[in-house]
mmCIF file with all atom_site columns, C-alpha atoms in Angstrom:
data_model
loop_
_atom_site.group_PDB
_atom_site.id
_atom_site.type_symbol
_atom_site.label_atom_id
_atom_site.label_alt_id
_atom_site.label_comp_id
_atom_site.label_asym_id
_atom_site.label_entity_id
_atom_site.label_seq_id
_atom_site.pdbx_PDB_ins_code
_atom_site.Cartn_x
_atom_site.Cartn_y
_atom_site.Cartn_z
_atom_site.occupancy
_atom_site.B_iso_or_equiv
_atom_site.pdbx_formal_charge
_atom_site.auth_seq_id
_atom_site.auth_comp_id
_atom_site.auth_asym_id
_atom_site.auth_atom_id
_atom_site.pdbx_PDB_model_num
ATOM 1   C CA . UNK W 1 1   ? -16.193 10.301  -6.858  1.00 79.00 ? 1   UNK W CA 1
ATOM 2   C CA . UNK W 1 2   ? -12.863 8.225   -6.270  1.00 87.00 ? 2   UNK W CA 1
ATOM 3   C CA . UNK W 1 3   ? -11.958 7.331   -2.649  1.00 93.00 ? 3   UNK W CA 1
ATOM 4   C CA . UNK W 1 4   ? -9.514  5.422   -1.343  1.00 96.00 ? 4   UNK W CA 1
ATOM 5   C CA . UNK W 1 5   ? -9.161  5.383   2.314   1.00 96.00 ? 5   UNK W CA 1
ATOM 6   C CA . UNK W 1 6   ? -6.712  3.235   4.626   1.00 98.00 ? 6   UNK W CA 1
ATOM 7   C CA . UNK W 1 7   ? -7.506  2.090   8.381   1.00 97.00 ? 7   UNK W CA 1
ATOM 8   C CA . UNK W 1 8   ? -5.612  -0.293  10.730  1.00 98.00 ? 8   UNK W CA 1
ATOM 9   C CA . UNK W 1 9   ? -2.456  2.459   11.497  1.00 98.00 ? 9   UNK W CA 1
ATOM 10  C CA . UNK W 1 10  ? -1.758  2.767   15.523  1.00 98.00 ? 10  UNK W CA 1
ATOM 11  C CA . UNK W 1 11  ? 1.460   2.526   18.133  1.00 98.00 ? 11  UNK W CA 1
ATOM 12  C CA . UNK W 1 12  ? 2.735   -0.883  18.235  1.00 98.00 ? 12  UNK W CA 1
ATOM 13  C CA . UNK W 1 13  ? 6.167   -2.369  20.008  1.00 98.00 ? 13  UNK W CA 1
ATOM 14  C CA . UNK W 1 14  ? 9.172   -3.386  17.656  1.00 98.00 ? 14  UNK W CA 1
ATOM 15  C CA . UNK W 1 15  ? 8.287   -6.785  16.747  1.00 98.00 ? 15  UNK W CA 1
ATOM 16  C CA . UNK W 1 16  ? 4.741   -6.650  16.830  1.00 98.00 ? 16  UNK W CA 1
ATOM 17  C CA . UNK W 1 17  ? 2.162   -7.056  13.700  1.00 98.00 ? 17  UNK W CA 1
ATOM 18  C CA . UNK W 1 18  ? -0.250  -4.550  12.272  1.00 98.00 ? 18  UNK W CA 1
ATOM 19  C CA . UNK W 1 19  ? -2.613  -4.992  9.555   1.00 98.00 ? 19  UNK W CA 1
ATOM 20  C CA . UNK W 1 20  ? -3.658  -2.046  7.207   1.00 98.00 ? 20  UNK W CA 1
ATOM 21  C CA . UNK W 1 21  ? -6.547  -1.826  4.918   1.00 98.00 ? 21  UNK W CA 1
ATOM 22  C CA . UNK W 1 22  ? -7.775  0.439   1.787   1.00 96.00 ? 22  UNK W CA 1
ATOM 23  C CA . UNK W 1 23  ? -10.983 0.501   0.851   1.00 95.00 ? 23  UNK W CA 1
ATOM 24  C CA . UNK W 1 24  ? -11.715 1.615   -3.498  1.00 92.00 ? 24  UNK W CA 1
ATOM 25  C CA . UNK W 1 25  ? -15.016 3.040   -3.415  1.00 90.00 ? 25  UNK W CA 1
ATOM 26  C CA . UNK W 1 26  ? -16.485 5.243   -6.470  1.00 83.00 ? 26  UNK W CA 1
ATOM 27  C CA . UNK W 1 27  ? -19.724 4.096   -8.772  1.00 76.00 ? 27  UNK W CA 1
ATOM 28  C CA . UNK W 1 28  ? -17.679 2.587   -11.531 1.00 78.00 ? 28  UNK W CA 1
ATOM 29  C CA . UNK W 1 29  ? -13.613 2.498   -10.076 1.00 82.00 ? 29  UNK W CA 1
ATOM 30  C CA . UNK W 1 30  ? -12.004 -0.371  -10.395 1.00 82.00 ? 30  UNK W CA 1
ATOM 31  C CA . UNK W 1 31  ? -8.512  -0.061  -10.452 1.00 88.00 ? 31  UNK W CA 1
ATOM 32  C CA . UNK W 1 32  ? -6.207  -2.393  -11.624 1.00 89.00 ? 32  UNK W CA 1
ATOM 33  C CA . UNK W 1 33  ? -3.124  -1.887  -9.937  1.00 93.00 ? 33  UNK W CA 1
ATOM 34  C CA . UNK W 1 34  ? -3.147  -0.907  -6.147  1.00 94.00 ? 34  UNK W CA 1
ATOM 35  C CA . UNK W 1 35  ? -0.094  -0.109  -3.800  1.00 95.00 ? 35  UNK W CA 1
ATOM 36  C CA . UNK W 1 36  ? 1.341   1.228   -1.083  1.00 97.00 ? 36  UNK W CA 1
ATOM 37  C CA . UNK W 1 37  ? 3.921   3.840   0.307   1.00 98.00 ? 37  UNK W CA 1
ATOM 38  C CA . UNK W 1 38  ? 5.454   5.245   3.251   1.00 98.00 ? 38  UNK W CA 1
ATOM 39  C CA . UNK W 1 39  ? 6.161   8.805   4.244   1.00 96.00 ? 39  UNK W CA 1
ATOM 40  C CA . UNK W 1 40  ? 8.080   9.938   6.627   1.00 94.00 ? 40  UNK W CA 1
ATOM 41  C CA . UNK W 1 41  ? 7.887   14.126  7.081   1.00 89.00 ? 41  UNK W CA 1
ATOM 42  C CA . UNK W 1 42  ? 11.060  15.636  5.414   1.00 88.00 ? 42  UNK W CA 1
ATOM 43  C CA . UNK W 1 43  ? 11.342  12.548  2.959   1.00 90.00 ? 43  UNK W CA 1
ATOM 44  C CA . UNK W 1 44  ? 10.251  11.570  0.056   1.00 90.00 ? 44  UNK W CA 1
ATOM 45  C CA . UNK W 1 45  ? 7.719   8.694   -0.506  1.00 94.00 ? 45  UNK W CA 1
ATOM 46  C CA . UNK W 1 46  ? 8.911   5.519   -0.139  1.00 97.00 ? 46  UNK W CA 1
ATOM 47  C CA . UNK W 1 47  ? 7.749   2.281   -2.182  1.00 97.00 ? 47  UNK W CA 1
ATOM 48  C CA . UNK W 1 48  ? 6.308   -0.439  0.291   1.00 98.00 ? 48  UNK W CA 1
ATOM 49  C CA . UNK W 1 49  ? 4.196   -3.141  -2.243  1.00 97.00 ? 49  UNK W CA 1
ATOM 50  C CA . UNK W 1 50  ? 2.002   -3.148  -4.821  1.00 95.00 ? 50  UNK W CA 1
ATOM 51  C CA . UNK W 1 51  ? -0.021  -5.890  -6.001  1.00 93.00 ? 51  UNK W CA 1
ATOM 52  C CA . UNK W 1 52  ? -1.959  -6.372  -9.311  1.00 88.00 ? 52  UNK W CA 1
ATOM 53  C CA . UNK W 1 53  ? -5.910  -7.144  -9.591  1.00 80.00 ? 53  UNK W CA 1
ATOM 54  C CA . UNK W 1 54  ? -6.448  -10.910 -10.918 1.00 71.00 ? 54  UNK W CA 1
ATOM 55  C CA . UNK W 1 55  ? -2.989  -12.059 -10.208 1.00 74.00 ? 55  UNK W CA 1
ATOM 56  C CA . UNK W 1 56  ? -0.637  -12.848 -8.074  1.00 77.00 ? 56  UNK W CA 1
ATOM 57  C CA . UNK W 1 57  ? 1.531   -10.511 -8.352  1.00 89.00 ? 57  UNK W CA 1
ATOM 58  C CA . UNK W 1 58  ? 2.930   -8.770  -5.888  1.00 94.00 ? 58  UNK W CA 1
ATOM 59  C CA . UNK W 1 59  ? 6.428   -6.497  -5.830  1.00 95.00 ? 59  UNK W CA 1
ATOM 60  C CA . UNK W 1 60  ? 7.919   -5.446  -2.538  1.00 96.00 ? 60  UNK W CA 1
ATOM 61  C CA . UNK W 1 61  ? 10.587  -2.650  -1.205  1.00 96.00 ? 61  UNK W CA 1
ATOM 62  C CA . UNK W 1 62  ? 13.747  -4.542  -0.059  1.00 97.00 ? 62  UNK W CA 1
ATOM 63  C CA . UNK W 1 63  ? 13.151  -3.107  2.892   1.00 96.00 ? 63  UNK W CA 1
ATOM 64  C CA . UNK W 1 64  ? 10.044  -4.965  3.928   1.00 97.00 ? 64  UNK W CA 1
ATOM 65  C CA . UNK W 1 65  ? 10.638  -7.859  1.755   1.00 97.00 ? 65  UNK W CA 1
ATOM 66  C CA . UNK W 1 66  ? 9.972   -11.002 4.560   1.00 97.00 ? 66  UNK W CA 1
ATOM 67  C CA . UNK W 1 67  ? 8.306   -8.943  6.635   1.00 98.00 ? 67  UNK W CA 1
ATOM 68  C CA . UNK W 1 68  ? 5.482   -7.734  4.739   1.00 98.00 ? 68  UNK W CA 1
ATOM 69  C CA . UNK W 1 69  ? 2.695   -9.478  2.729   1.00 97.00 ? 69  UNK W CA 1
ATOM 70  C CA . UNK W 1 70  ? -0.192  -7.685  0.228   1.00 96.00 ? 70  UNK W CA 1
ATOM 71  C CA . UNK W 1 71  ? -3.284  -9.506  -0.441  1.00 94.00 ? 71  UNK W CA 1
ATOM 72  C CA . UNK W 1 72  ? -6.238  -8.230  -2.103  1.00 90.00 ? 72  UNK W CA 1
ATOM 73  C CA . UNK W 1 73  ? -10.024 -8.537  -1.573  1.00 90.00 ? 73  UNK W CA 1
ATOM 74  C CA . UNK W 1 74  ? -11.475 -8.472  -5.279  1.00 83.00 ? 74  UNK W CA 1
ATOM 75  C CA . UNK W 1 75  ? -14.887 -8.386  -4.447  1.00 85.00 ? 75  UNK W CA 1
ATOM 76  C CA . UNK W 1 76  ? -14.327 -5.448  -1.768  1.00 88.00 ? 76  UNK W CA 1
ATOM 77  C CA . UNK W 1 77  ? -12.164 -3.433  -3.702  1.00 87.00 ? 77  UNK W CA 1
ATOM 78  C CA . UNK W 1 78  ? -9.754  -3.984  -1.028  1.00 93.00 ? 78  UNK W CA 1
ATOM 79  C CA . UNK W 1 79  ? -5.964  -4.606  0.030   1.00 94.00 ? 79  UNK W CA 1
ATOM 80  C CA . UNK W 1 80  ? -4.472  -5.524  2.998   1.00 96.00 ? 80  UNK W CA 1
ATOM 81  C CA . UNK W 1 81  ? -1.020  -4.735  3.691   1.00 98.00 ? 81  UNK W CA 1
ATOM 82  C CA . UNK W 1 82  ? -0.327  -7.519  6.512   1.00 98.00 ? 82  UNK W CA 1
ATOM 83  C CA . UNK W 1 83  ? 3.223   -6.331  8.207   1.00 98.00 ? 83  UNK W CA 1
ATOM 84  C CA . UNK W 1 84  ? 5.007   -8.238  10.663  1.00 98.00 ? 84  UNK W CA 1
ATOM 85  C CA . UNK W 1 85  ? 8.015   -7.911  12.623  1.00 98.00 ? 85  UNK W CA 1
ATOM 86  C CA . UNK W 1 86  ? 7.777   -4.336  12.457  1.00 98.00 ? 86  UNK W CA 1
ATOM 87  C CA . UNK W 1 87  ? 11.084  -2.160  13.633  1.00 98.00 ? 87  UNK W CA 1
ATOM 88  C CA . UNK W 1 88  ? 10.995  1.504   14.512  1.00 97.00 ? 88  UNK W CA 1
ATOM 89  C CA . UNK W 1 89  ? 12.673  2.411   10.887  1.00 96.00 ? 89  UNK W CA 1
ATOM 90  C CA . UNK W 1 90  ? 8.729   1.311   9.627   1.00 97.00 ? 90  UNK W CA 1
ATOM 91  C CA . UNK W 1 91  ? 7.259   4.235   11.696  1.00 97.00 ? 91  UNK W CA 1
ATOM 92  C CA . UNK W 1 92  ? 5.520   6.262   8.662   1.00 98.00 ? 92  UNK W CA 1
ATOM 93  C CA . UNK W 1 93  ? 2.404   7.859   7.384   1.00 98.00 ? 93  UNK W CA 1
ATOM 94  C CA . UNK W 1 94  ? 1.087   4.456   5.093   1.00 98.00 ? 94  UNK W CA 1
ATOM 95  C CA . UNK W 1 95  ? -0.798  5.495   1.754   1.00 98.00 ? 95  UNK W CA 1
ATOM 96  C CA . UNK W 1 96  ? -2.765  3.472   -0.394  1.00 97.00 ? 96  UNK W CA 1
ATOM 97  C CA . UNK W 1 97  ? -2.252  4.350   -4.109  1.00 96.00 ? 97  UNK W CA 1
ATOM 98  C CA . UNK W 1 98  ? -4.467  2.798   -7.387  1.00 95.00 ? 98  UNK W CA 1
ATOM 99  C CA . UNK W 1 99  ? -4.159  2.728   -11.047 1.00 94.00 ? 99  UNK W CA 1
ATOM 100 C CA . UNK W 1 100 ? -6.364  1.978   -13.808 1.00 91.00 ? 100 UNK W CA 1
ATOM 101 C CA . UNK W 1 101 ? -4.147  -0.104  -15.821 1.00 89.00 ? 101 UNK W CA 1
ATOM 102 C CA . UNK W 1 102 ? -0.510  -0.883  -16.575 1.00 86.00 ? 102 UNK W CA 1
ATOM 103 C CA . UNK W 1 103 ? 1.517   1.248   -17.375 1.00 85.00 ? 103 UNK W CA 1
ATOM 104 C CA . UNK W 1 104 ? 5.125   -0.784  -17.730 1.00 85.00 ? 104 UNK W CA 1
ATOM 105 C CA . UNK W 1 105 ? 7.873   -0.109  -15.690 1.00 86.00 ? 105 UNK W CA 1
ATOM 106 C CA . UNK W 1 106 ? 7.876   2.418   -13.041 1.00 91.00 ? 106 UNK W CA 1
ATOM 107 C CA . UNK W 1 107 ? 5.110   1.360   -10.154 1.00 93.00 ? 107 UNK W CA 1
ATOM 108 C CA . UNK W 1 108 ? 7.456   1.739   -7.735  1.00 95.00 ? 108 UNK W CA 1
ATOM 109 C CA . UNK W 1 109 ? 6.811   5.328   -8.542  1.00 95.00 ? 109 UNK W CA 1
ATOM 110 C CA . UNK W 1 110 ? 4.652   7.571   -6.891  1.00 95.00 ? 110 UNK W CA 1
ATOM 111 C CA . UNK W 1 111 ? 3.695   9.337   -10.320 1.00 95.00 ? 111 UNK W CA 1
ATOM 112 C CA . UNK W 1 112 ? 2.795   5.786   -11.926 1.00 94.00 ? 112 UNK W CA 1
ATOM 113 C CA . UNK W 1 113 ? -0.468  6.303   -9.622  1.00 95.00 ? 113 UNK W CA 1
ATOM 114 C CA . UNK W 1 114 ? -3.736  8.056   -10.549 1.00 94.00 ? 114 UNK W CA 1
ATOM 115 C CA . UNK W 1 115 ? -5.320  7.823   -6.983  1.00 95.00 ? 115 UNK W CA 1
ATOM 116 C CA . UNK W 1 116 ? -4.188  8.164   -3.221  1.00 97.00 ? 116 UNK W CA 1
ATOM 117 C CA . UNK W 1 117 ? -5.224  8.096   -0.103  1.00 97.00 ? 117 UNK W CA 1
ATOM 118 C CA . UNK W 1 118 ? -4.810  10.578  3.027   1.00 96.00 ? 118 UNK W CA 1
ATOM 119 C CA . UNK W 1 119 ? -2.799  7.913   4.692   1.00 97.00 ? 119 UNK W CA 1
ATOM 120 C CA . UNK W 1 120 ? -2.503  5.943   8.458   1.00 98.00 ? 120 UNK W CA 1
ATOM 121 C CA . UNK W 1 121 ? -0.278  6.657   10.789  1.00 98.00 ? 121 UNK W CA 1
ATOM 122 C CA . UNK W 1 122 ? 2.212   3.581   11.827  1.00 98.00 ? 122 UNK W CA 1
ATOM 123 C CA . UNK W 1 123 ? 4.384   4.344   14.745  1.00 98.00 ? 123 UNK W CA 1
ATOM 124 C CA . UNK W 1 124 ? 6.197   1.826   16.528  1.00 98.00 ? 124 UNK W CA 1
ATOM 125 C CA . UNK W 1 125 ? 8.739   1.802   19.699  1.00 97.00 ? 125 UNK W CA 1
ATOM 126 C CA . UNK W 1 126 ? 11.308  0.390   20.820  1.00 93.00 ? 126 UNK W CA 1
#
């Protein structure tokens, strides 16, 4: 059984820093690709970051670019999504996606994932 499952959501002031986590568990998963996206209810997902297993690659939203940083724990099966100077616009349901492998263009596309998580809820004030 595949689970991913994000932690570190909460209600923070504009300008403050959060840091969420997903956890990859299963007997054999080891997904290549992980990433994250925001919801917001009404709207569509939105692409945050994703970051790529054995590299250092890493692709951000414009919208976070500066303010955000993924890292990833290889031996945990584990990214971080470290955001900083967060702004009321960020206020969104976070949700950690994986992949297997790569599969070209299109991972800033929620269908380019095999794998998601329920999600943490960000909210943060003004």
């Amino acid at each position: 059984q595949v689970q991913l499952v994000e932690s570190g959501g909460g209600l923070v002031q504009a300008g403050d820093s959060l840091r969420l986590s997903c956890a990859a568990s299963g007997r054999t998963f080891n997904p290549y690709v992980m990433g994250w996206f925001r919801q917001t209810p009404g709207k569509e997902r939105e692409f945050v970051a994703t970051i790529v297993r054995g590299t250092r690659l890493t692709y951000y939203s414009d919208s976070v670019k500066g303010r955000f940083t993924s890292s990833r724990d290889i031996v945990n099966n584990t990214i971080y999504l470290q955001m900083n100077s967060l702004k009321p616009e960020d206020t969104a349901v976070y949700c950690c996606a994986a992949s297997t492998s790569w599969r070209g263009s299109g991972y800033d596309s929620p269908q380019w994932y095999e794998y998601w998580g329920k999600g943490t809820q960000v909210t943060v004030s003004s």
